[in-house]
Amino acid sequence: MLQPVRRRPHLRPGAVQARLPAARARPARDTQADQRPPGVQLLLRPGLGADHRVLLPALRGDGGERIPAAGAPADQRHPTRHRRPQAQARRRRHIVNARLGLDIGGTFTDAVGVLNGDLVWAKAETTHHDLKDCFMEAAARAAERLGADLADVARDAEALIYSTTVGTNTLIERSGPKLGLLTTMGFEDTLKVGRSRSWADGMPLEVRFAKGRARKPEPLIPRDEFTVSLRERIDSRGQVLIPLDEDEVRTQVQRLVDLGVRGFVIVLLNSFINPEHENRVRDLIHEEYPEVYLGRMPVFLSHEVSPQMGEYRRSLTTIIDAYLRVNTEEHILDISNDLLDMGYRKPLFLAKCTGGISSVSRTRPVHLLGSGPVAGVFGARALAEEYGLRNVLLTDMGGTSFDAGLIVEARDRLYEADPVFDRWRVQVPVIAHWSIGAGGGSIAYIEDRRLHVGPRSARSRPGPACYGRGGTEPTVTDADVVLGYIDPDYFLGGRIKLDAALAAEAVRTRVAEPLGMTVDEAAWHIRHQIDGIMGRSCT
């Protein structure tokens, strides 16, 4: 048991020093070298001699004025100790209130730093094997341009904002966890049937007109294996018509667990009006697999993710949110832990496709899809305001994609309802923007004796042929090197040296010779075609 602390009587200023014994000066000390201001006293703990004397700063003199801390001590055993706090404070003053923004793209990662009105930027290659690496490299380069190291910036930064593509990558690569879907009996085929033109969602324009070539995407949750039905029904007014069979819920959940699912998506009819049955299904799952255990099963309810009518879109939105959760959460927490180790104590803010930013704990994974281009729209609006522009068409050509957006009458809040990400239509309002697969890494190829450019990209690894990393297919970057638009000696600030001979060889073997052209003509056609694709996307 802790003993109560006995309260000591209050001492007036200077009383502690008045009660100390007079300190005996060291014999070998040069009194001329002692530069202490008059009135600074010596604090001696009991049992310590004069050799252990410690300067006590911020005392008050007889007139009540503050006495500054002493200068350098004559005892040279600690010649620089008094300078350390001053040096650290001086360094921190230069970086306090800095802000960092980072965006990870398919080819490059961009970082922007703002301090006292000064803006710096930095780039790093995107490391697809671990996005945290390129995040930290780009942030460190931006901090260096601010005149500090990343640890100092992280410790004193006012805000750190991040727009991530980890969710988009998870959708494209189909690398999410194995999930089970529990839905109302009779609605097991909702995702398979879709809507009237759901087969065209996310398809290139030329394929939409060639219906014979169109194919529906493979569902994220297979219909026959991981989709089960529950005997229950709630009508459109929220009245329970058929009660939930709890024994059936337990049986179906156990069946899905035996098949290896690692999470459950619950989409019951009209649950956005009355969520009683969805909530009860979650409670039953948590009874079988409590959250405190290692084998816990996350549960995602449609009325929490997308409380709107429309069974197909509500089902898809909930499934995608659950599908992105694991990879997104692991990535964000990995970065957050590294920043925490550096001393960053503010929330890590995430850019959202719905507009604005929010902390990690207030962000759903589905809201991170397309967050990078949306953040660009807000940045363009700020720039347009500075120049007094009210109607702006903004574009961004990266290494993998080409993004376009609009500002109309100084308004950037132009929303697109039910946008399509990859091949999926989600029930989330998104700031209007358009993205196509046209960038510096877009691959040029011949098909049916015709030249095509994109949407496939060489990305940063292996990259265009001119990178010299094993890539053999010609890209837009290779064509620009051949035509002289890009300086091979100053790419990515000179950190990447491009090989013009490899670029010319790739264009010659893959495009020029099959079409009977010179290398320069083939490179011009590659550039001309990608310019046309980007131009048409803006009309």
GROMACS .gro file of C-alpha atoms in nm, residues 232-433:
model
  202
  232GLU     CA    1  -3.568  -1.397  -4.238
  233ARG     CA    2  -3.758  -1.103  -4.386
  234ILE     CA    3  -3.819  -0.736  -4.303
  235ASP     CA    4  -4.054  -0.535  -4.525
  236SER     CA    5  -4.002  -0.187  -4.670
  237ARG     CA    6  -4.161  -0.025  -4.363
  238GLY     CA    7  -3.927  -0.201  -4.121
  239GLN     CA    8  -4.181  -0.456  -3.996
  240VAL     CA    9  -4.051  -0.806  -3.922
  241LEU     CA   10  -4.238  -1.054  -4.143
  242ILE     CA   11  -4.024  -1.363  -4.078
  243PRO     CA   12  -3.820  -1.379  -3.756
  244LEU     CA   13  -3.450  -1.461  -3.775
  245ASP     CA   14  -3.368  -1.830  -3.729
  246GLU     CA   15  -3.075  -1.810  -3.488
  247ASP     CA   16  -2.991  -2.182  -3.505
  248GLU     CA   17  -2.961  -2.153  -3.883
  249VAL     CA   18  -2.728  -1.854  -3.841
  250ARG     CA   19  -2.496  -2.056  -3.618
  251THR     CA   20  -2.499  -2.348  -3.864
  252GLN     CA   21  -2.423  -2.131  -4.169
  253VAL     CA   22  -2.150  -1.940  -3.988
  254GLN     CA   23  -1.979  -2.263  -3.885
  255ARG     CA   24  -2.002  -2.390  -4.243
  256LEU     CA   25  -1.829  -2.078  -4.375
  257VAL     CA   26  -1.559  -2.099  -4.109
  258ASP     CA   27  -1.491  -2.460  -4.208
  259LEU     CA   28  -1.440  -2.337  -4.566
  260GLY     CA   29  -1.170  -2.097  -4.444
  261VAL     CA   30  -1.335  -1.753  -4.451
  262ARG     CA   31  -1.168  -1.481  -4.244
  263GLY     CA   32  -1.458  -1.238  -4.214
  264PHE     CA   33  -1.833  -1.203  -4.265
  265VAL     CA   34  -2.037  -0.957  -4.472
  266ILE     CA   35  -2.401  -0.930  -4.365
  267VAL     CA   36  -2.645  -0.785  -4.622
  268LEU     CA   37  -3.009  -0.840  -4.529
  269LEU     CA   38  -3.311  -0.701  -4.712
  270ASN     CA   39  -3.428  -0.356  -4.592
  271SER     CA   40  -3.173  -0.352  -4.310
  272PHE     CA   41  -3.112   0.019  -4.373
  273ILE     CA   42  -3.466   0.077  -4.240
  274ASN     CA   43  -3.460  -0.175  -3.956
  275PRO     CA   44  -3.114  -0.315  -3.867
  276GLU     CA   45  -3.248  -0.549  -3.597
  277HIS     CA   46  -3.164  -0.873  -3.779
  278GLU     CA   47  -2.821  -0.762  -3.898
  279ASN     CA   48  -2.725  -0.659  -3.546
  280ARG     CA   49  -2.845  -0.992  -3.407
  281VAL     CA   50  -2.641  -1.188  -3.664
  282ARG     CA   51  -2.331  -0.996  -3.555
  283ASP     CA   52  -2.403  -1.071  -3.189
  284LEU     CA   53  -2.436  -1.442  -3.264
  285ILE     CA   54  -2.104  -1.446  -3.453
  286HIS     CA   55  -1.928  -1.267  -3.167
  287GLU     CA   56  -2.074  -1.518  -2.922
  288GLU     CA   57  -1.908  -1.798  -3.118
  289TYR     CA   58  -1.589  -1.604  -3.197
  290PRO     CA   59  -1.535  -1.334  -2.931
  291GLU     CA   60  -1.329  -1.034  -3.035
  292VAL     CA   61  -1.087  -1.084  -2.746
  293TYR     CA   62  -0.960  -1.411  -2.893
  294LEU     CA   63  -0.702  -1.459  -3.168
  295GLY     CA   64  -0.955  -1.640  -3.385
  296ARG     CA   65  -1.198  -1.349  -3.392
  297MET     CA   66  -1.395  -1.292  -3.710
  298PRO     CA   67  -1.460  -0.932  -3.823
  299VAL     CA   68  -1.821  -0.864  -3.917
  300PHE     CA   69  -1.932  -0.594  -4.164
  301LEU     CA   70  -2.295  -0.479  -4.166
  302SER     CA   71  -2.447  -0.316  -4.473
  303HIS     CA   72  -2.661  -0.071  -4.273
  304GLU     CA   73  -2.342   0.071  -4.116
  305VAL     CA   74  -2.135   0.092  -4.434
  306SER     CA   75  -2.404   0.208  -4.679
  307PRO     CA   76  -2.745   0.277  -4.519
  308GLN     CA   77  -2.923   0.337  -4.851
  309MET     CA   78  -3.173   0.156  -5.069
  310GLY     CA   79  -3.051  -0.049  -5.365
  311GLU     CA   80  -2.956  -0.407  -5.281
  312TYR     CA   81  -2.692  -0.449  -5.554
  313ARG     CA   82  -2.500  -0.130  -5.480
  314ARG     CA   83  -2.535  -0.166  -5.104
  315SER     CA   84  -2.406  -0.523  -5.123
  316LEU     CA   85  -2.110  -0.425  -5.343
  317THR     CA   86  -2.015  -0.129  -5.126
  318THR     CA   87  -2.016  -0.339  -4.809
  319ILE     CA   88  -1.819  -0.621  -4.972
  320ILE     CA   89  -1.554  -0.383  -5.108
  321ASP     CA   90  -1.520  -0.208  -4.772
  322ALA     CA   91  -1.465  -0.546  -4.605
  323TYR     CA   92  -1.234  -0.667  -4.884
  324LEU     CA   93  -1.003  -0.365  -4.847
  325ARG     CA   94  -1.003  -0.356  -4.467
  326VAL     CA   95  -0.718  -0.597  -4.381
  327ASN     CA   96  -0.456  -0.473  -4.630
  328THR     CA   97  -0.543  -0.107  -4.573
  329GLU     CA   98  -0.542  -0.138  -4.196
  330GLU     CA   99  -0.210  -0.322  -4.186
  331HIS     CA  100  -0.047  -0.065  -4.416
  332ILE     CA  101  -0.177   0.240  -4.229
  333LEU     CA  102  -0.091   0.099  -3.887
  334ASP     CA  103   0.258   0.008  -4.009
  335ILE     CA  104   0.320   0.368  -4.115
  336SER     CA  105   0.158   0.506  -3.799
  337ASN     CA  106   0.384   0.296  -3.577
  338ASP     CA  107   0.698   0.417  -3.757
  339LEU     CA  108   0.585   0.778  -3.724
  340LEU     CA  109   0.508   0.719  -3.357
  341ASP     CA  110   0.862   0.591  -3.304
  342MET     CA  111   0.990   0.916  -3.457
  343GLY     CA  112   0.789   1.121  -3.210
  344TYR     CA  113   0.483   1.212  -3.420
  345ARG     CA  114   0.195   1.256  -3.176
  346LYS     CA  115  -0.074   1.411  -3.397
  347PRO     CA  116  -0.332   1.204  -3.588
  348LEU     CA  117  -0.233   1.071  -3.929
  349PHE     CA  118  -0.490   1.226  -4.162
  350LEU     CA  119  -0.613   1.042  -4.471
  351ALA     CA  120  -0.747   1.207  -4.786
  352LYS     CA  121  -1.093   1.081  -4.882
  353CYS     CA  122  -1.265   1.047  -5.218
  354THR     CA  123  -1.573   1.215  -5.071
  355GLY     CA  124  -1.371   1.532  -5.012
  356GLY     CA  125  -1.165   1.652  -4.719
  357ILE     CA  126  -0.960   1.451  -4.474
  358SER     CA  127  -1.020   1.250  -4.158
  359SER     CA  128  -0.818   1.063  -3.899
  360VAL     CA  129  -0.749   0.692  -3.936
  361SER     CA  130  -1.008   0.598  -3.674
  362ARG     CA  131  -1.278   0.789  -3.865
  363THR     CA  132  -1.211   0.657  -4.216
  364ARG     CA  133  -1.364   0.362  -4.399
  365PRO     CA  134  -1.142   0.181  -4.651
  366VAL     CA  135  -1.391   0.234  -4.934
  367HIS     CA  136  -1.352   0.612  -4.888
  368LEU     CA  137  -0.982   0.588  -4.979
  369LEU     CA  138  -1.048   0.474  -5.337
  370GLY     CA  139  -0.950   0.754  -5.574
  371SER     CA  140  -0.842   0.982  -5.291
  372GLY     CA  141  -0.526   1.096  -5.472
  373PRO     CA  142  -0.697   1.259  -5.774
  374VAL     CA  143  -0.962   1.411  -5.545
  375ALA     CA  144  -0.689   1.573  -5.335
  376GLY     CA  145  -0.550   1.713  -5.660
  377VAL     CA  146  -0.886   1.877  -5.733
  378PHE     CA  147  -0.873   2.065  -5.402
  379GLY     CA  148  -0.514   2.170  -5.464
  380ALA     CA  149  -0.606   2.301  -5.808
  381ARG     CA  150  -0.895   2.499  -5.662
  382ALA     CA  151  -0.659   2.674  -5.419
  383LEU     CA  152  -0.426   2.758  -5.707
  384ALA     CA  153  -0.718   2.883  -5.918
  385GLU     CA  154  -0.831   3.113  -5.636
  386GLU     CA  155  -0.483   3.261  -5.616
  387TYR     CA  156  -0.496   3.351  -5.987
  388GLY     CA  157  -0.862   3.455  -5.986
  389LEU     CA  158  -0.982   3.172  -6.212
  390ARG     CA  159  -1.338   3.043  -6.180
  391ASN     CA  160  -1.362   2.774  -6.450
  392VAL     CA  161  -1.069   2.535  -6.473
  393LEU     CA  162  -1.001   2.205  -6.648
  394LEU     CA  163  -0.727   2.032  -6.451
  395THR     CA  164  -0.520   1.734  -6.560
  396ASP     CA  165  -0.251   1.519  -6.404
  397MET     CA  166  -0.038   1.278  -6.608
  398GLY     CA  167   0.150   1.036  -6.389
  399GLY     CA  168   0.347   0.725  -6.462
  400THR     CA  169   0.043   0.494  -6.465
  401SER     CA  170  -0.272   0.701  -6.514
  402PHE     CA  171  -0.406   1.028  -6.647
  403ASP     CA  172  -0.655   1.211  -6.422
  404ALA     CA  173  -0.885   1.498  -6.512
  405GLY     CA  174  -1.121   1.712  -6.307
  406LEU     CA  175  -1.331   2.026  -6.328
  407ILE     CA  176  -1.380   2.345  -6.130
  408VAL     CA  177  -1.700   2.520  -6.238
  409GLU     CA  178  -1.777   2.870  -6.116
  410ALA     CA  179  -1.510   2.834  -5.846
  411ARG     CA  180  -1.685   2.521  -5.712
  412ASP     CA  181  -1.501   2.192  -5.674
  413ARG     CA  182  -1.787   2.013  -5.499
  414LEU     CA  183  -1.915   1.841  -5.812
  415TYR     CA  184  -2.015   1.497  -5.696
  416GLU     CA  185  -2.053   1.179  -5.894
  417ALA     CA  186  -2.314   0.943  -5.750
  418ASP     CA  187  -2.246   0.567  -5.761
  419PRO     CA  188  -1.897   0.586  -5.916
  420VAL     CA  189  -1.717   0.285  -6.063
  421PHE     CA  190  -1.385   0.167  -5.919
  422ASP     CA  191  -1.212  -0.100  -6.124
  423ARG     CA  192  -1.522  -0.300  -6.230
  424TRP     CA  193  -1.739  -0.225  -5.929
  425ARG     CA  194  -2.009   0.038  -5.876
  426VAL     CA  195  -2.013   0.161  -5.517
  427GLN     CA  196  -2.271   0.362  -5.324
  428VAL     CA  197  -2.038   0.646  -5.221
  429PRO     CA  198  -2.057   1.010  -5.339
  430VAL     CA  199  -1.721   1.103  -5.494
  431ILE     CA  200  -1.577   1.436  -5.604
  432ALA     CA  201  -1.607   1.413  -5.982
  433HIS     CA  202  -1.288   1.316  -6.162
   0.00000   0.00000   0.00000
